PDB file of C-alpha atoms in Angstrom:
ATOM      1  CA  UNK A   1     -11.486   4.871  11.745  1.00 58.00           C
ATOM      2  CA  UNK A   2     -10.066   7.055   8.773  1.00 64.00           C
ATOM      3  CA  UNK A   3     -11.884   6.020   5.576  1.00 84.00           C
ATOM      4  CA  UNK A   4     -10.858   6.392   1.961  1.00 90.00           C
ATOM      5  CA  UNK A   5     -13.188   5.815  -0.865  1.00 92.00           C
ATOM      6  CA  UNK A   6     -12.089   5.090  -4.254  1.00 94.00           C
ATOM      7  CA  UNK A   7     -14.928   4.614  -7.521  1.00 95.00           C
ATOM      8  CA  UNK A   8     -15.044   3.038  -9.685  1.00 95.00           C
ATOM      9  CA  UNK A   9     -14.301  -0.413  -8.028  1.00 93.00           C
ATOM     10  CA  UNK A  10     -13.636  -1.468 -11.583  1.00 94.00           C
ATOM     11  CA  UNK A  11     -13.698  -0.237 -14.983  1.00 96.00           C
ATOM     12  CA  UNK A  12     -13.484  -1.883 -18.290  1.00 96.00           C
ATOM     13  CA  UNK A  13     -12.691   0.799 -21.185  1.00 95.00           C
ATOM     14  CA  UNK A  14     -11.621   0.473 -25.011  1.00 96.00           C
ATOM     15  CA  UNK A  15      -8.491   1.013 -25.796  1.00 97.00           C
ATOM     16  CA  UNK A  16      -7.513   4.807 -26.790  1.00 96.00           C
ATOM     17  CA  UNK A  17     -10.592   6.252 -24.436  1.00 97.00           C
ATOM     18  CA  UNK A  18     -10.033   7.944 -21.157  1.00 97.00           C
ATOM     19  CA  UNK A  19     -10.933   6.883 -17.770  1.00 97.00           C
ATOM     20  CA  UNK A  20     -11.249   8.794 -14.393  1.00 97.00           C
ATOM     21  CA  UNK A  21     -10.712   7.262 -11.057  1.00 97.00           C
ATOM     22  CA  UNK A  22     -11.902   9.326  -7.737  1.00 96.00           C
ATOM     23  CA  UNK A  23     -10.040   8.909  -4.279  1.00 95.00           C
ATOM     24  CA  UNK A  24     -12.086  10.612  -1.459  1.00 94.00           C
ATOM     25  CA  UNK A  25     -10.963  10.889   2.121  1.00 90.00           C
ATOM     26  CA  UNK A  26     -14.735  10.315   3.662  1.00 88.00           C
ATOM     27  CA  UNK A  27     -14.000  11.685   7.537  1.00 83.00           C
ATOM     28  CA  UNK A  28     -10.620  13.545   7.679  1.00 83.00           C
ATOM     29  CA  UNK A  29      -8.711  16.212   5.223  1.00 85.00           C
ATOM     30  CA  UNK A  30      -6.145  15.020   2.995  1.00 84.00           C
ATOM     31  CA  UNK A  31      -3.112  17.479   1.927  1.00 81.00           C
ATOM     32  CA  UNK A  32      -1.553  14.902   0.152  1.00 86.00           C
ATOM     33  CA  UNK A  33      -2.641  11.769  -1.731  1.00 90.00           C
ATOM     34  CA  UNK A  34      -0.622   9.142  -2.821  1.00 92.00           C
ATOM     35  CA  UNK A  35      -1.316   7.124  -6.105  1.00 95.00           C
ATOM     36  CA  UNK A  36      -0.330   3.384  -6.512  1.00 94.00           C
ATOM     37  CA  UNK A  37      -0.441   0.920  -9.450  1.00 95.00           C
ATOM     38  CA  UNK A  38      -0.173  -2.922  -8.651  1.00 90.00           C
ATOM     39  CA  UNK A  39       0.404  -5.640 -11.416  1.00 87.00           C
ATOM     40  CA  UNK A  40      -0.163  -9.301 -10.971  1.00 82.00           C
ATOM     41  CA  UNK A  41       1.666 -10.802  -8.526  1.00 79.00           C
ATOM     42  CA  UNK A  42       3.803  -7.773  -7.964  1.00 84.00           C
ATOM     43  CA  UNK A  43       4.044  -5.253  -5.127  1.00 87.00           C
ATOM     44  CA  UNK A  44       2.344  -1.531  -4.951  1.00 90.00           C
ATOM     45  CA  UNK A  45       4.444   0.490  -6.718  1.00 92.00           C
ATOM     46  CA  UNK A  46       3.886   4.524  -5.787  1.00 92.00           C
ATOM     47  CA  UNK A  47       3.237   5.820  -9.330  1.00 95.00           C
ATOM     48  CA  UNK A  48       2.417  10.183  -7.779  1.00 94.00           C
ATOM     49  CA  UNK A  49       2.095  12.302  -5.490  1.00 91.00           C
ATOM     50  CA  UNK A  50      -0.727  14.351  -5.210  1.00 88.00           C
ATOM     51  CA  UNK A  51      -0.955  17.694  -3.523  1.00 84.00           C
ATOM     52  CA  UNK A  52      -3.890  20.063  -2.726  1.00 83.00           C
ATOM     53  CA  UNK A  53      -4.001  23.176  -4.840  1.00 82.00           C
ATOM     54  CA  UNK A  54      -0.549  22.458  -6.550  1.00 84.00           C
ATOM     55  CA  UNK A  55       0.628  19.846  -9.238  1.00 88.00           C
ATOM     56  CA  UNK A  56       1.635  16.166  -8.540  1.00 91.00           C
ATOM     57  CA  UNK A  57       4.799  14.540  -7.965  1.00 92.00           C
ATOM     58  CA  UNK A  58       5.283  11.595 -10.643  1.00 95.00           C
ATOM     59  CA  UNK A  59       7.546   8.938  -9.921  1.00 93.00           C
ATOM     60  CA  UNK A  60      10.567   8.032 -12.393  1.00 92.00           C
ATOM     61  CA  UNK A  61       8.732   6.165 -15.488  1.00 92.00           C
ATOM     62  CA  UNK A  62       5.651   7.880 -14.716  1.00 94.00           C
ATOM     63  CA  UNK A  63       4.108   9.491 -17.964  1.00 94.00           C
ATOM     64  CA  UNK A  64       2.587  12.943 -16.461  1.00 92.00           C
ATOM     65  CA  UNK A  65       0.795  13.219 -19.444  1.00 94.00           C
ATOM     66  CA  UNK A  66      -0.785   9.868 -19.657  1.00 96.00           C
ATOM     67  CA  UNK A  67      -1.705   9.968 -15.752  1.00 96.00           C
ATOM     68  CA  UNK A  68      -3.301  13.449 -15.392  1.00 95.00           C
ATOM     69  CA  UNK A  69      -3.511  13.842 -11.743  1.00 94.00           C
ATOM     70  CA  UNK A  70      -5.820  16.608 -10.226  1.00 90.00           C
ATOM     71  CA  UNK A  71      -5.970  17.524  -6.530  1.00 88.00           C
ATOM     72  CA  UNK A  72      -8.711  20.374  -6.217  1.00 82.00           C
ATOM     73  CA  UNK A  73     -10.283  20.087  -2.557  1.00 88.00           C
ATOM     74  CA  UNK A  74      -8.837  18.452   0.559  1.00 87.00           C
ATOM     75  CA  UNK A  75     -11.101  15.519   0.397  1.00 90.00           C
ATOM     76  CA  UNK A  76     -10.760  14.722  -3.822  1.00 93.00           C
ATOM     77  CA  UNK A  77      -8.019  13.517  -6.094  1.00 93.00           C
ATOM     78  CA  UNK A  78      -8.319  12.047  -9.313  1.00 95.00           C
ATOM     79  CA  UNK A  79      -6.520  10.031 -11.724  1.00 96.00           C
ATOM     80  CA  UNK A  80      -6.950   9.952 -15.325  1.00 97.00           C
ATOM     81  CA  UNK A  81      -5.875   7.656 -17.645  1.00 97.00           C
ATOM     82  CA  UNK A  82      -5.683   9.003 -21.089  1.00 96.00           C
ATOM     83  CA  UNK A  83      -5.457   7.114 -24.324  1.00 96.00           C
ATOM     84  CA  UNK A  84      -5.887   4.004 -22.310  1.00 96.00           C
ATOM     85  CA  UNK A  85      -4.025   1.067 -23.746  1.00 95.00           C
ATOM     86  CA  UNK A  86      -4.041  -2.911 -22.809  1.00 95.00           C
ATOM     87  CA  UNK A  87      -0.637  -2.236 -21.200  1.00 94.00           C
ATOM     88  CA  UNK A  88      -2.114   0.280 -18.924  1.00 95.00           C
ATOM     89  CA  UNK A  89      -4.507  -2.957 -17.482  1.00 95.00           C
ATOM     90  CA  UNK A  90      -3.916  -3.245 -13.510  1.00 95.00           C
ATOM     91  CA  UNK A  91      -5.141  -2.480 -10.288  1.00 93.00           C
ATOM     92  CA  UNK A  92      -5.010   1.142  -9.545  1.00 95.00           C
ATOM     93  CA  UNK A  93      -5.005   1.989  -5.297  1.00 94.00           C
ATOM     94  CA  UNK A  94      -4.816   5.365  -3.477  1.00 94.00           C
ATOM     95  CA  UNK A  95      -4.080   6.288  -0.187  1.00 91.00           C
ATOM     96  CA  UNK A  96      -4.551   9.509   2.008  1.00 87.00           C
ATOM     97  CA  UNK A  97      -2.531  11.553   4.589  1.00 77.00           C
ATOM     98  CA  UNK A  98      -4.701  13.233   7.361  1.00 71.00           C
ATOM     99  CA  UNK A  99      -3.669  17.290   7.361  1.00 68.00           C
ATOM    100  CA  UNK A 100      -4.083  16.829  10.913  1.00 64.00           C
ATOM    101  CA  UNK A 101      -0.823  16.443  12.607  1.00 50.00           C
ATOM    102  CA  UNK A 102      -1.679  15.068  15.628  1.00 45.00           C
ATOM    103  CA  UNK A 103      -3.352  12.097  13.707  1.00 42.00           C
ATOM    104  CA  UNK A 104      -0.767   9.704  14.333  1.00 47.00           C
ATOM    105  CA  UNK A 105      -1.744   7.039  11.681  1.00 56.00           C
ATOM    106  CA  UNK A 106      -0.263   5.716   9.010  1.00 65.00           C
ATOM    107  CA  UNK A 107      -1.417   5.929   5.279  1.00 78.00           C
ATOM    108  CA  UNK A 108      -5.150   4.373   4.643  1.00 82.00           C
ATOM    109  CA  UNK A 109      -5.848   3.124   1.621  1.00 90.00           C
ATOM    110  CA  UNK A 110      -8.863   2.990  -1.011  1.00 92.00           C
ATOM    111  CA  UNK A 111     -10.097  -0.452  -2.038  1.00 91.00           C
ATOM    112  CA  UNK A 112      -8.919  -0.249  -5.484  1.00 93.00           C
ATOM    113  CA  UNK A 113      -9.953   0.354  -9.310  1.00 95.00           C
ATOM    114  CA  UNK A 114      -9.740  -2.964 -11.202  1.00 94.00           C
ATOM    115  CA  UNK A 115      -8.684  -1.074 -14.669  1.00 96.00           C
ATOM    116  CA  UNK A 116      -8.937  -3.263 -17.609  1.00 96.00           C
ATOM    117  CA  UNK A 117      -8.513  -1.827 -21.512  1.00 96.00           C
ATOM    118  CA  UNK A 118      -9.738  -4.210 -24.351  1.00 96.00           C
TER     119      UNK A 118
ATOM    120  CA  UNK B   1      16.825  -2.560  -7.474  1.00 68.00           C
ATOM    121  CA  UNK B   2      14.242  -3.650  -5.138  1.00 81.00           C
ATOM    122  CA  UNK B   3      14.702  -2.021  -1.714  1.00 92.00           C
ATOM    123  CA  UNK B   4      12.307  -4.253   0.383  1.00 95.00           C
ATOM    124  CA  UNK B   5      12.207  -7.625  -0.336  1.00 95.00           C
ATOM    125  CA  UNK B   6       9.860 -10.224   1.143  1.00 96.00           C
ATOM    126  CA  UNK B   7      11.498 -13.670  -0.361  1.00 92.00           C
ATOM    127  CA  UNK B   8       8.777 -16.271   0.398  1.00 95.00           C
ATOM    128  CA  UNK B   9       5.390 -15.642  -2.060  1.00 94.00           C
ATOM    129  CA  UNK B  10       3.696 -18.295   0.289  1.00 96.00           C
ATOM    130  CA  UNK B  11       3.307 -19.290   3.436  1.00 97.00           C
ATOM    131  CA  UNK B  12       1.074 -21.753   4.728  1.00 98.00           C
ATOM    132  CA  UNK B  13       0.241 -22.625   8.373  1.00 98.00           C
ATOM    133  CA  UNK B  14      -2.144 -24.928  10.529  1.00 98.00           C
ATOM    134  CA  UNK B  15      -4.684 -23.136  12.571  1.00 97.00           C
ATOM    135  CA  UNK B  16      -3.549 -22.374  16.135  1.00 97.00           C
ATOM    136  CA  UNK B  17       0.279 -22.346  14.928  1.00 97.00           C
ATOM    137  CA  UNK B  18       2.789 -19.340  14.457  1.00 98.00           C
ATOM    138  CA  UNK B  19       2.653 -18.017  10.835  1.00 98.00           C
ATOM    139  CA  UNK B  20       6.349 -15.534  10.807  1.00 98.00           C
ATOM    140  CA  UNK B  21       6.295 -13.793   7.880  1.00 98.00           C
ATOM    141  CA  UNK B  22       9.639 -12.051   7.152  1.00 98.00           C
ATOM    142  CA  UNK B  23      10.926  -8.863   5.438  1.00 98.00           C
ATOM    143  CA  UNK B  24      14.247  -7.574   4.209  1.00 97.00           C
ATOM    144  CA  UNK B  25      15.161  -4.344   3.221  1.00 97.00           C
ATOM    145  CA  UNK B  26      18.400  -2.510   2.022  1.00 96.00           C
ATOM    146  CA  UNK B  27      17.810   1.335   2.690  1.00 93.00           C
ATOM    147  CA  UNK B  28      19.088   2.276   6.198  1.00 92.00           C
ATOM    148  CA  UNK B  29      17.367   5.406   5.529  1.00 91.00           C
ATOM    149  CA  UNK B  30      14.297   3.545   6.616  1.00 92.00           C
ATOM    150  CA  UNK B  31      13.233   4.600   9.651  1.00 90.00           C
ATOM    151  CA  UNK B  32       9.447   3.486  10.037  1.00 90.00           C
ATOM    152  CA  UNK B  33       7.867  -0.182   8.963  1.00 93.00           C
ATOM    153  CA  UNK B  34       4.369  -0.957   8.253  1.00 92.00           C
ATOM    154  CA  UNK B  35       2.887  -4.246   7.842  1.00 95.00           C
ATOM    155  CA  UNK B  36      -0.409  -4.278   5.369  1.00 94.00           C
ATOM    156  CA  UNK B  37      -2.726  -7.237   4.987  1.00 95.00           C
ATOM    157  CA  UNK B  38      -4.669  -7.275   1.723  1.00 91.00           C
ATOM    158  CA  UNK B  39      -7.716  -9.179   0.359  1.00 89.00           C
ATOM    159  CA  UNK B  40      -8.119  -9.600  -3.738  1.00 82.00           C
ATOM    160  CA  UNK B  41      -9.421  -6.634  -5.613  1.00 77.00           C
ATOM    161  CA  UNK B  42      -9.494  -4.506  -2.274  1.00 83.00           C
ATOM    162  CA  UNK B  43      -6.526  -1.869  -0.839  1.00 85.00           C
ATOM    163  CA  UNK B  44      -4.633  -2.829   1.669  1.00 89.00           C
ATOM    164  CA  UNK B  45      -5.174  -3.068   5.382  1.00 89.00           C
ATOM    165  CA  UNK B  46      -3.011  -1.468   7.793  1.00 88.00           C
ATOM    166  CA  UNK B  47      -2.014  -4.100  10.572  1.00 93.00           C
ATOM    167  CA  UNK B  48       0.817  -2.839  12.896  1.00 93.00           C
ATOM    168  CA  UNK B  49       3.915  -0.595  12.522  1.00 91.00           C
ATOM    169  CA  UNK B  50       7.274   0.110  14.404  1.00 93.00           C
ATOM    170  CA  UNK B  51       9.553   2.806  14.238  1.00 91.00           C
ATOM    171  CA  UNK B  52      13.027   2.009  14.017  1.00 91.00           C
ATOM    172  CA  UNK B  53      13.916   3.263  17.542  1.00 92.00           C
ATOM    173  CA  UNK B  54      11.855   0.093  18.646  1.00 93.00           C
ATOM    174  CA  UNK B  55      13.199  -3.398  18.323  1.00 95.00           C
ATOM    175  CA  UNK B  56       9.748  -4.781  19.128  1.00 97.00           C
ATOM    176  CA  UNK B  57       6.026  -3.678  18.891  1.00 96.00           C
ATOM    177  CA  UNK B  58       2.580  -5.787  19.930  1.00 96.00           C
ATOM    178  CA  UNK B  59      -0.696  -5.588  19.169  1.00 95.00           C
ATOM    179  CA  UNK B  60      -3.199  -8.604  20.268  1.00 96.00           C
ATOM    180  CA  UNK B  61      -2.073 -11.548  18.243  1.00 97.00           C
ATOM    181  CA  UNK B  62       0.521  -9.585  15.841  1.00 97.00           C
ATOM    182  CA  UNK B  63       3.674  -8.639  16.690  1.00 98.00           C
ATOM    183  CA  UNK B  64       6.725  -7.172  14.816  1.00 98.00           C
ATOM    184  CA  UNK B  65      10.147  -7.174  15.461  1.00 98.00           C
ATOM    185  CA  UNK B  66      12.622  -5.370  13.789  1.00 97.00           C
ATOM    186  CA  UNK B  67      16.760  -5.988  13.658  1.00 97.00           C
ATOM    187  CA  UNK B  68      18.088  -3.158  12.480  1.00 95.00           C
ATOM    188  CA  UNK B  69      21.740  -4.389  12.107  1.00 95.00           C
ATOM    189  CA  UNK B  70      20.408  -6.935   9.738  1.00 97.00           C
ATOM    190  CA  UNK B  71      17.950  -4.915   7.948  1.00 97.00           C
ATOM    191  CA  UNK B  72      15.160  -7.490   8.542  1.00 97.00           C
ATOM    192  CA  UNK B  73      11.877  -7.347  10.348  1.00 97.00           C
ATOM    193  CA  UNK B  74       9.480 -10.013  10.639  1.00 98.00           C
ATOM    194  CA  UNK B  75       5.545 -10.264  11.604  1.00 98.00           C
ATOM    195  CA  UNK B  76       4.347 -12.990  14.083  1.00 98.00           C
ATOM    196  CA  UNK B  77       0.645 -13.777  14.386  1.00 98.00           C
ATOM    197  CA  UNK B  78      -0.051 -16.168  17.052  1.00 97.00           C
ATOM    198  CA  UNK B  79      -2.287 -18.011  17.555  1.00 98.00           C
ATOM    199  CA  UNK B  80      -3.237 -17.855  13.464  1.00 98.00           C
ATOM    200  CA  UNK B  81      -6.744 -17.951  12.682  1.00 97.00           C
ATOM    201  CA  UNK B  82      -8.309 -18.872   8.973  1.00 96.00           C
ATOM    202  CA  UNK B  83      -9.618 -15.338   8.847  1.00 95.00           C
ATOM    203  CA  UNK B  84      -5.971 -14.309   8.616  1.00 96.00           C
ATOM    204  CA  UNK B  85      -5.187 -15.745   4.920  1.00 97.00           C
ATOM    205  CA  UNK B  86      -4.003 -13.226   2.896  1.00 96.00           C
ATOM    206  CA  UNK B  87      -1.649 -11.191   1.119  1.00 95.00           C
ATOM    207  CA  UNK B  88       0.994  -9.108   3.428  1.00 97.00           C
ATOM    208  CA  UNK B  89       2.679  -6.682   2.246  1.00 95.00           C
ATOM    209  CA  UNK B  90       5.716  -5.216   4.085  1.00 96.00           C
ATOM    210  CA  UNK B  91       6.274  -1.252   3.697  1.00 93.00           C
ATOM    211  CA  UNK B  92       9.040   1.101   4.566  1.00 93.00           C
ATOM    212  CA  UNK B  93       9.417   5.115   4.926  1.00 88.00           C
ATOM    213  CA  UNK B  94      11.991   7.271   5.291  1.00 84.00           C
ATOM    214  CA  UNK B  95       9.804   9.929   6.676  1.00 69.00           C
ATOM    215  CA  UNK B  96       7.725   8.090   9.465  1.00 62.00           C
ATOM    216  CA  UNK B  97       5.020   6.121   7.636  1.00 55.00           C
ATOM    217  CA  UNK B  98       3.065   8.455   6.510  1.00 57.00           C
ATOM    218  CA  UNK B  99       4.887   9.719   3.468  1.00 68.00           C
ATOM    219  CA  UNK B 100       5.350   7.505   0.440  1.00 76.00           C
ATOM    220  CA  UNK B 101       5.867   3.803   1.048  1.00 86.00           C
ATOM    221  CA  UNK B 102       7.850   1.457  -0.434  1.00 90.00           C
ATOM    222  CA  UNK B 103       6.283  -1.942  -0.589  1.00 92.00           C
ATOM    223  CA  UNK B 104       7.679  -5.593  -0.390  1.00 94.00           C
ATOM    224  CA  UNK B 105       6.150  -7.893  -3.141  1.00 93.00           C
ATOM    225  CA  UNK B 106       3.980  -9.522  -0.007  1.00 94.00           C
ATOM    226  CA  UNK B 107       3.563 -12.746   1.247  1.00 96.00           C
ATOM    227  CA  UNK B 108       0.232 -14.951   0.748  1.00 96.00           C
ATOM    228  CA  UNK B 109      -0.647 -16.440   3.607  1.00 97.00           C
ATOM    229  CA  UNK B 110      -2.839 -19.439   4.212  1.00 97.00           C
ATOM    230  CA  UNK B 111      -3.992 -20.562   7.625  1.00 97.00           C
ATOM    231  CA  UNK B 112      -5.769 -24.041   7.034  1.00 96.00           C
ATOM    232  CA  UNK B 113      -8.360 -25.328   9.803  1.00 93.00           C
TER     233      UNK B 113
END
């Protein structure tokens, strides 16, 4: 089945620093990847849609200058949390959709990244 | 305003019995619904889905029922097993399920041996 790999699985950083999270589709090509965030006991909230070769589309209320998204290839999207603050501490999850239209499958998710900002 | 609602934060059942997880939605444009299972510190794993043109979809022990008029869907797990213990998320999409999803808050299922 489709595999989405996310790295790192957890990271602790100091306030004011930047953190990069990678999302890779391992056995399929993904023109579109999605970045979600989950706070404790809350639902997964879509942050942005990452499109290969073009600018990401951000959901309302998500700061694009703070959460930089790059989708440089059909198998890799990165999310960089810039100038992280403690309130950015959360669980970040990516998902991907295959470029193959005959690949009749729902979105597949990575295992997530637990970010803790101290 | 939450478009997908899972009103029960938790559910506890005995092994071998049926687990019924419920989900309500408000957006009538949703045309595809999915259930995901999630363990702590892991990403969601797809379980089962249903298109709005159907009212039932079955896959092994898992069955999803959709009542469009009531804007309600449910996931039935029978028989329930201890390994089913996890958080179950209901999700909906307006674009066939492969585009962005709107999630409920999840229901934590505990299956007791």
